[in-house]
């Protein structure tokens, strides 16, 4: 017998809807997961919702269990936590994380889910995908003891990076954002805070995650000679201008990209599974609850997503909760 489920779909840019679907019975090496929570990443997901994925990036931007195509109709998302209702004995009844869109129940290969550690609450576990991005970024950046570091852009990804950097010995970490409300987030994460104009310079490393042209330009200004900007922002279909004249070459500055789609070459001996398992382990720290700043029911997503995309609902990670009968 097929199980019933409901899924959130982007019908067309700016317009979402819930669709009823039927699920097949799980096969021998598959699991049936009942969703407990999912997370909306305001960066990538709102770009998708607004229809701003460039045609050249349609293939690269596909989520693991995406259905449909950009700009829509498309079922998109990748931060899901649920309970295994059917599947192998080792997984049945366990709470798991999966890179799945917003849906009440789903069937996936057992290899596609990762067990959430017992000391990580299910609602916090939705952050695993973003903390995984931060882990990969720090593998790329390779910060050293005592480094002077700025994280420009206090959104979900930037704040995750700052939270991990706060654990490095002897570093000076400052979260830089134009929104003064991010000072509260920085304090919760145990790092300093500054507006772009007041940020400390002479940085060995600047991690840029504001997704703005101004933020990237300011990141270059904050570097010491031979310093590096690690670029985490994804700009969708927008073009970005950079001030690469003046002292850019004489100071031997570096701009380096990082993206979670591949495991950092600096950790070529690690798999995607290793990286995700590490991210989930790091989520045992309750400090990371500061990254969840909004919550609504799954049934409200068609009304909530436009507000998240426009910024009317300010959020880092917006939590979507599912009822017990989901």
Coordinates of C-alpha atoms in Angstrom, one line a residue:
X1 CA 0.0 0.0 0.0
X2 CA 1.3 3.5 -0.9
X3 CA 1.6 6.0 2.0
X4 CA 0.3 9.5 1.7
X5 CA 2.5 12.5 2.0
X6 CA 2.5 16.3 1.3
X7 CA 5.3 18.3 -0.2
X8 CA 6.1 21.9 -0.7
X9 CA 6.6 22.9 -4.4
X10 CA 7.7 26.2 -6.0
X11 CA 5.0 26.4 -8.6
X12 CA 6.6 29.5 -10.3
X13 CA 9.1 32.1 -9.0
X14 CA 7.6 33.7 -5.9
X15 CA 4.7 31.3 -5.6
X16 CA 4.7 28.1 -3.6
X17 CA 2.1 25.4 -2.9
X18 CA 1.5 22.2 -1.0
X19 CA 0.9 19.0 -3.1
X20 CA -0.5 15.7 -2.1
X21 CA 1.6 12.7 -3.2
X22 CA 1.7 9.0 -2.8
X23 CA 4.8 7.2 -1.7
X24 CA 5.9 3.7 -2.7
X25 CA 6.6 1.1 0.0
X26 CA 10.3 1.1 0.9
X27 CA 12.4 -1.5 -0.7
X28 CA 14.9 -3.8 1.0
X29 CA 17.6 -1.1 1.3
X30 CA 15.3 1.9 1.7
X31 CA 13.8 3.8 4.6
X32 CA 10.5 5.5 5.1
X33 CA 11.1 8.7 7.1
X34 CA 8.4 10.8 8.9
X35 CA 9.6 14.4 9.0
X36 CA 10.0 16.1 12.4
X37 CA 11.6 19.3 11.2
X38 CA 13.2 20.9 8.2
X39 CA 15.1 24.1 7.8
X40 CA 14.9 26.9 5.3
X41 CA 18.3 28.3 4.3
X42 CA 17.6 32.0 3.6
X43 CA 20.5 32.3 1.2
X44 CA 20.2 29.6 -1.4
X45 CA 16.6 28.7 -1.0
X46 CA 15.3 32.2 -1.3
X47 CA 17.3 32.7 -4.5
X48 CA 15.6 29.5 -5.8
X49 CA 12.2 30.9 -4.6
X50 CA 12.8 34.1 -6.5
X51 CA 13.8 32.3 -9.7
X52 CA 17.3 33.7 -9.6
X53 CA 19.3 30.5 -10.4
X54 CA 21.3 31.2 -13.6
X55 CA 20.6 28.8 -16.5
X56 CA 24.3 27.9 -16.6
X57 CA 24.0 26.7 -13.0
X58 CA 20.8 24.7 -13.2
X59 CA 22.7 21.3 -13.2
X60 CA 25.2 22.4 -10.5
X61 CA 22.5 23.7 -8.2
X62 CA 20.3 20.6 -8.2
X63 CA 19.6 19.3 -4.7
X64 CA 20.1 15.5 -4.1
X65 CA 16.4 14.7 -4.1
X66 CA 15.1 17.6 -6.1
X67 CA 12.1 17.1 -8.4
X68 CA 11.3 19.4 -11.3
X69 CA 13.6 22.0 -12.8
X70 CA 14.5 25.6 -12.3
X71 CA 12.9 28.1 -12.3
X72 CA 9.9 25.9 -11.6
X73 CA 7.8 24.0 -10.9
X74 CA 10.5 22.5 -8.6
X75 CA 10.6 20.7 -5.2
X76 CA 13.7 22.0 -3.5
X77 CA 15.4 21.9 -0.1
X78 CA 18.1 20.0 1.8
X79 CA 17.8 20.3 5.5
X80 CA 15.4 17.6 6.8
X81 CA 15.3 15.7 10.1
X82 CA 12.9 12.8 10.7
X83 CA 12.1 9.5 12.3
X84 CA 12.7 6.3 10.4
X85 CA 9.3 4.4 10.5
X86 CA 10.3 1.5 8.2
X87 CA 13.6 0.2 7.1
X88 CA 16.6 -1.8 8.2
X89 CA 16.6 -2.8 11.9
X90 CA 19.6 -0.7 12.7
X91 CA 17.8 2.5 11.5
X92 CA 14.2 1.8 12.5
X93 CA 13.1 4.2 15.2
X94 CA 16.2 6.4 14.9
X95 CA 16.3 10.1 14.3
X96 CA 18.1 10.9 11.0
X97 CA 19.3 13.8 8.9
X98 CA 18.7 13.8 5.1
X99 CA 19.3 16.2 2.3
X100 CA 15.6 16.2 1.4
X101 CA 13.1 18.9 0.5
X102 CA 10.2 20.0 2.7
X103 CA 7.9 17.0 2.8
X104 CA 5.9 15.2 5.5
X105 CA 7.2 11.7 4.7
X106 CA 9.6 10.4 2.1
X107 CA 11.3 7.2 0.9
X108 CA 15.1 7.3 0.2
X109 CA 18.0 4.8 0.1
X110 CA 19.2 3.9 3.6
X111 CA 22.6 5.2 2.6
X112 CA 21.1 8.7 2.1
X113 CA 20.3 9.2 5.8
X114 CA 22.7 9.9 8.7
X115 CA 21.8 9.0 12.3
X116 CA 21.6 12.1 14.5
X117 CA 23.7 11.6 17.7
X118 CA 21.7 11.1 20.9
X119 CA 23.1 14.4 22.4
X120 CA 21.9 16.5 19.4
X121 CA 18.2 17.6 19.6
X122 CA 16.2 16.9 16.4
X123 CA 15.4 20.6 15.9
X124 CA 19.0 21.7 16.1
X125 CA 20.1 18.9 13.7
X126 CA 18.5 20.7 10.8
X127 CA 21.6 22.9 10.9
X128 CA 23.8 20.0 9.8
X129 CA 23.9 21.0 6.2
X130 CA 25.0 24.5 7.0
X131 CA 27.5 23.5 9.6
X132 CA 28.8 21.0 7.0
X133 CA 29.4 24.1 4.7
X134 CA 31.3 25.8 7.5
X135 CA 33.4 22.7 8.1
X136 CA 34.4 22.6 4.4
X137 CA 35.1 26.3 4.4
X138 CA 37.5 26.0 7.3
X139 CA 39.2 23.0 5.6
X140 CA 39.7 25.3 2.6
X141 CA 40.8 28.3 4.7
X142 CA 43.1 26.4 7.1
X143 CA 43.2 29.1 9.8
X144 CA 46.2 29.0 12.2
X145 CA 46.5 29.5 15.9
X146 CA 46.6 33.2 16.7
X147 CA 45.1 34.4 13.3
X148 CA 43.2 37.6 13.1
X149 CA 39.9 36.8 11.3
X150 CA 36.8 38.6 10.2
X151 CA 33.6 36.9 9.0
X152 CA 31.8 39.4 6.9
X153 CA 28.1 38.6 6.7
X154 CA 26.3 37.3 9.7
X155 CA 23.7 35.1 7.9
X156 CA 23.3 31.4 8.4
X157 CA 26.6 30.4 6.8
X158 CA 28.7 33.2 8.1
X159 CA 27.4 32.7 11.7
X160 CA 28.1 29.0 11.4
X161 CA 31.7 29.7 10.4
X162 CA 32.1 32.2 13.2
X163 CA 30.8 29.7 15.7
X164 CA 33.4 27.1 14.7
X165 CA 36.2 29.7 14.6
X166 CA 35.4 30.6 18.2
X167 CA 36.8 27.2 19.2
X168 CA 40.2 27.9 17.6
X169 CA 42.9 28.7 20.2
X170 CA 44.2 32.3 20.3
X171 CA 42.3 33.6 17.3
X172 CA 40.7 37.1 17.1
X173 CA 37.3 36.5 15.5
X174 CA 34.9 39.3 14.6
X175 CA 31.5 38.9 13.0
X176 CA 30.9 41.9 10.7
X177 CA 27.4 42.8 9.5
X178 CA 25.4 45.9 8.6
X179 CA 22.5 44.8 10.8
X180 CA 23.2 45.7 14.4
X181 CA 20.8 43.0 15.5
X182 CA 23.5 40.5 14.6
X183 CA 25.5 41.7 17.6
X184 CA 23.2 39.5 19.7
X185 CA 24.0 36.5 17.6
X186 CA 27.7 37.2 17.8
X187 CA 27.5 37.4 21.6
X188 CA 25.7 34.1 21.8
X189 CA 28.3 32.5 19.6
X190 CA 31.2 33.9 21.7
X191 CA 32.8 36.2 19.1
X192 CA 33.2 39.9 18.7
X193 CA 30.9 42.1 16.5
X194 CA 31.3 45.2 14.4
X195 CA 29.6 47.2 11.7
X196 CA 31.5 47.2 8.4
X197 CA 32.8 50.7 9.1
X198 CA 34.1 49.8 12.5
X199 CA 35.5 46.4 11.7
X200 CA 39.1 45.6 12.8
X201 CA 41.6 45.4 10.0
X202 CA 45.0 43.8 9.5
X203 CA 43.3 40.4 9.1
X204 CA 45.2 37.3 8.1
X205 CA 41.9 35.8 6.9
X206 CA 38.5 37.2 6.0
X207 CA 35.6 34.8 5.3
X208 CA 33.0 36.6 3.1
X209 CA 29.4 35.4 3.3
X210 CA 27.3 38.6 2.9
X211 CA 26.5 37.9 -0.8
X212 CA 26.9 41.6 -1.5
X213 CA 29.4 43.5 -3.7
X214 CA 30.0 46.0 -0.9
X215 CA 30.7 43.2 1.6
X216 CA 33.3 41.6 -0.7
X217 CA 35.0 45.0 -1.3
X218 CA 35.1 45.6 2.4
X219 CA 36.6 42.2 3.0
X220 CA 39.6 43.1 0.8
X221 CA 40.1 46.3 2.7
X222 CA 40.3 44.4 6.0
X223 CA 43.2 42.2 4.9
X224 CA 46.8 42.5 5.9
X225 CA 49.4 42.1 3.2
X226 CA 49.3 38.7 1.6
X227 CA 46.0 38.0 3.4
X228 CA 43.2 35.8 2.0
X229 CA 39.5 36.3 1.4
X230 CA 37.6 33.1 1.4
X231 CA 34.5 33.7 -0.7
X232 CA 31.4 31.7 0.5
X233 CA 28.7 33.9 -1.1
X234 CA 26.7 32.7 -4.1
X235 CA 25.3 35.5 -6.1
X236 CA 22.9 33.7 -8.4
X237 CA 22.5 35.6 -11.6
X238 CA 23.9 38.9 -10.3
X239 CA 27.2 40.3 -11.6
X240 CA 29.7 41.6 -9.1
X241 CA 32.3 44.4 -9.5
X242 CA 35.5 44.3 -7.5
X243 CA 38.2 47.0 -6.8
X244 CA 41.2 45.1 -8.1
X245 CA 43.3 48.2 -8.9
X246 CA 45.2 50.3 -6.4
X247 CA 47.0 48.1 -3.8
X248 CA 45.4 44.8 -4.6
X249 CA 48.4 43.5 -6.5
X250 CA 51.2 45.2 -4.5
X251 CA 49.8 43.8 -1.3
X252 CA 49.5 40.4 -2.9
X253 CA 46.0 39.7 -1.8
X254 CA 44.2 36.5 -2.5
X255 CA 40.5 35.7 -3.2
X256 CA 39.6 32.0 -3.0
X257 CA 36.3 30.4 -3.5
X258 CA 34.8 27.6 -1.4
X259 CA 31.7 25.5 -2.1
X260 CA 30.2 22.6 -0.3
X261 CA 29.5 20.6 -3.5
X262 CA 32.9 19.0 -3.3
X263 CA 35.0 18.0 -0.3
X264 CA 37.9 20.4 0.2
X265 CA 41.0 19.1 -1.5
X266 CA 42.8 19.8 1.7
X267 CA 40.9 16.8 3.1
X268 CA 41.0 14.6 0.1
X269 CA 41.0 11.5 2.4
X270 CA 37.5 12.4 3.8
X271 CA 34.2 11.5 2.2
X272 CA 30.9 13.4 2.1
X273 CA 29.7 11.1 4.8
X274 CA 32.7 11.8 7.1
X275 CA 32.1 15.6 6.7
X276 CA 28.4 15.3 7.5
X277 CA 29.0 13.1 10.5
X278 CA 31.5 15.7 11.8
X279 CA 29.0 18.5 11.4
X280 CA 26.4 16.5 13.3
X281 CA 28.9 15.8 16.1
X282 CA 29.7 19.5 16.4
X283 CA 26.0 20.3 16.8
X284 CA 26.1 18.9 20.3
X285 CA 27.0 22.4 21.3
X286 CA 23.9 24.2 22.4
X287 CA 25.4 27.6 21.4
X288 CA 24.4 26.8 17.9
X289 CA 20.7 27.1 18.8
X290 CA 21.3 30.8 18.2
X291 CA 21.2 30.1 14.5
X292 CA 17.6 29.1 14.6
X293 CA 15.7 32.4 14.6
X294 CA 12.2 31.6 13.4
X295 CA 9.7 28.8 13.3
X296 CA 6.4 27.9 11.6
X297 CA 4.3 24.9 10.7
X298 CA 4.8 23.1 7.5
X299 CA 1.2 24.0 6.4
X300 CA 2.2 27.7 6.5
X301 CA 5.1 27.4 4.1
X302 CA 3.2 28.8 1.0
X303 CA 2.6 32.0 3.0
X304 CA 5.9 32.1 4.9
X305 CA 8.4 31.6 2.0
X306 CA 7.5 34.9 0.2
X307 CA 8.1 36.7 3.6
X308 CA 11.4 35.0 4.1
X309 CA 12.5 35.7 0.5
X310 CA 11.6 39.4 0.9
X311 CA 13.2 39.8 4.3
X312 CA 9.9 40.7 6.0
X313 CA 10.6 37.7 8.2
X314 CA 14.2 38.2 9.3
X315 CA 15.9 34.8 9.9
X316 CA 19.1 32.9 9.9
X317 CA 17.7 29.4 9.8
X318 CA 13.9 29.2 9.7
X319 CA 12.6 26.0 11.3
X320 CA 9.7 24.2 9.8
X321 CA 7.9 21.8 12.2
X322 CA 5.7 18.9 11.2
X323 CA 2.8 17.5 13.2
X324 CA 2.8 14.0 14.7
X325 CA 0.3 12.9 12.1
X326 CA 2.4 14.3 9.2

